XYZ file of C-alpha atoms in Angstrom:
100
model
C -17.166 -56.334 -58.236
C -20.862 -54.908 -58.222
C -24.142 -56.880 -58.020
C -25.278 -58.552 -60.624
C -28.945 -55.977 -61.336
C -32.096 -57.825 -59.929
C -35.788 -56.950 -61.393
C -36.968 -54.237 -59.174
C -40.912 -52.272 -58.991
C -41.057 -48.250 -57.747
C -42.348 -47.853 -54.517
C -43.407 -45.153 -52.360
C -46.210 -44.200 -50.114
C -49.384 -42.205 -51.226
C -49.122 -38.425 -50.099
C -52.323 -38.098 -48.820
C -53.611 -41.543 -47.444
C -49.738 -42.971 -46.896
C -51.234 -46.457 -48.389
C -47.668 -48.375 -50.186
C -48.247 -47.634 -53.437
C -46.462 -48.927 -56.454
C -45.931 -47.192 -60.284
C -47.558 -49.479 -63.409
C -45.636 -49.741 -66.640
C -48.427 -47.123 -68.067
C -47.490 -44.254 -65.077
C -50.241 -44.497 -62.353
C -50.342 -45.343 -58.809
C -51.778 -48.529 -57.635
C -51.816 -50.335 -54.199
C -51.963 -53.760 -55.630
C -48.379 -54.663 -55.929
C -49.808 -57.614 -58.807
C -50.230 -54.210 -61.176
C -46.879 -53.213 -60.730
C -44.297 -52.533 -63.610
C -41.484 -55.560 -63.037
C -38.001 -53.296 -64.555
C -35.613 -55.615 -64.990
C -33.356 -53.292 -66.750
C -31.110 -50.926 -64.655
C -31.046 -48.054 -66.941
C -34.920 -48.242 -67.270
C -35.209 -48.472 -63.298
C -33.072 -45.541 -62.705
C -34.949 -43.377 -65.098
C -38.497 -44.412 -63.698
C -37.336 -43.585 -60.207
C -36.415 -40.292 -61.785
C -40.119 -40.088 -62.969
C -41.783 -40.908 -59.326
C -39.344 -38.611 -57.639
C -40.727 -35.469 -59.305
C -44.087 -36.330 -58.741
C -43.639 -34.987 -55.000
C -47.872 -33.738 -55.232
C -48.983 -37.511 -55.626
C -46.188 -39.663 -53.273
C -43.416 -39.505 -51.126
C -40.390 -41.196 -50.433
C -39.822 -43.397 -53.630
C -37.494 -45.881 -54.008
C -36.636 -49.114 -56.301
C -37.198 -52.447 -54.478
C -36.344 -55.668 -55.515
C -38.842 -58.000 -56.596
C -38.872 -61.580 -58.707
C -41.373 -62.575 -61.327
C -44.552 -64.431 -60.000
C -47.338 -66.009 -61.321
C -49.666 -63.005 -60.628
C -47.183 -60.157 -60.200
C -44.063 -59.061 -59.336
C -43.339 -60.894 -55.769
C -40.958 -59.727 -52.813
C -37.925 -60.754 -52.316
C -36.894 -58.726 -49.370
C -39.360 -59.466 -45.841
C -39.389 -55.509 -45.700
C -41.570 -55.297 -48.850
C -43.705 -58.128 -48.176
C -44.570 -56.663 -44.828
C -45.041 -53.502 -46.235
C -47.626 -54.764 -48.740
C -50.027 -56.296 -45.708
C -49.892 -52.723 -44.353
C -49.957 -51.767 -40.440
C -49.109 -54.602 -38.201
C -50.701 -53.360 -35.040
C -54.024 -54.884 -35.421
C -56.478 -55.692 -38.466
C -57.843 -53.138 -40.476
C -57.136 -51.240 -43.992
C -55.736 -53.823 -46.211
C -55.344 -56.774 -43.312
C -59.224 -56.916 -42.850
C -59.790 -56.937 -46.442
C -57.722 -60.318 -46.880
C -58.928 -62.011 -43.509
């Protein structure tokens, strides 16, 4: 029997900078994940990860993660994409020294 669908954002990484990037419900790129279009219906999902895929000349590698509904945002329900929102973990800098 298949999963039940979970709300999910599209992800990817910027082409030239490589900065995690996620789509808004009104098409653009932003690094703050709070911006972020929350899909919580599969069809809709499947179809906006259509979208991101053919924009190859702005990002690479999208993909739909799962996320839950937050107070400011969509928040992460997987430890993958809540590391990948701090950004490098070798030392401070980029986003990291921007929060500290």
């Amino acid at each position: 029997m298949p999963r039940a669908f979970t709300p999910k954002v599209v992800t990817a990484n910027a082409l030239l900078e490589g900065d995690v990037v996620y789509l808004t419900a009104d098409d653009r790129w932003t690094r703050q994940l709070s911006e972020a279009e929350l899909i919580t219906d599969e069809a809709i999902a499947e179809l906006r990860l259509l979208d991101a895929e053919r924009r190859a000349a702005e990002v690479v590698g999208p993909y739909l993660a799962d996320m839950a509904a937050g107070e400011n945002g969509p928040q992460p329900t997987h430890f993958r994409e809540d590391f990948r929102r701090t950004g490098p973990s070798n030392y401070f800098h980029g986003k990291q020294a921007q929060e500290a």
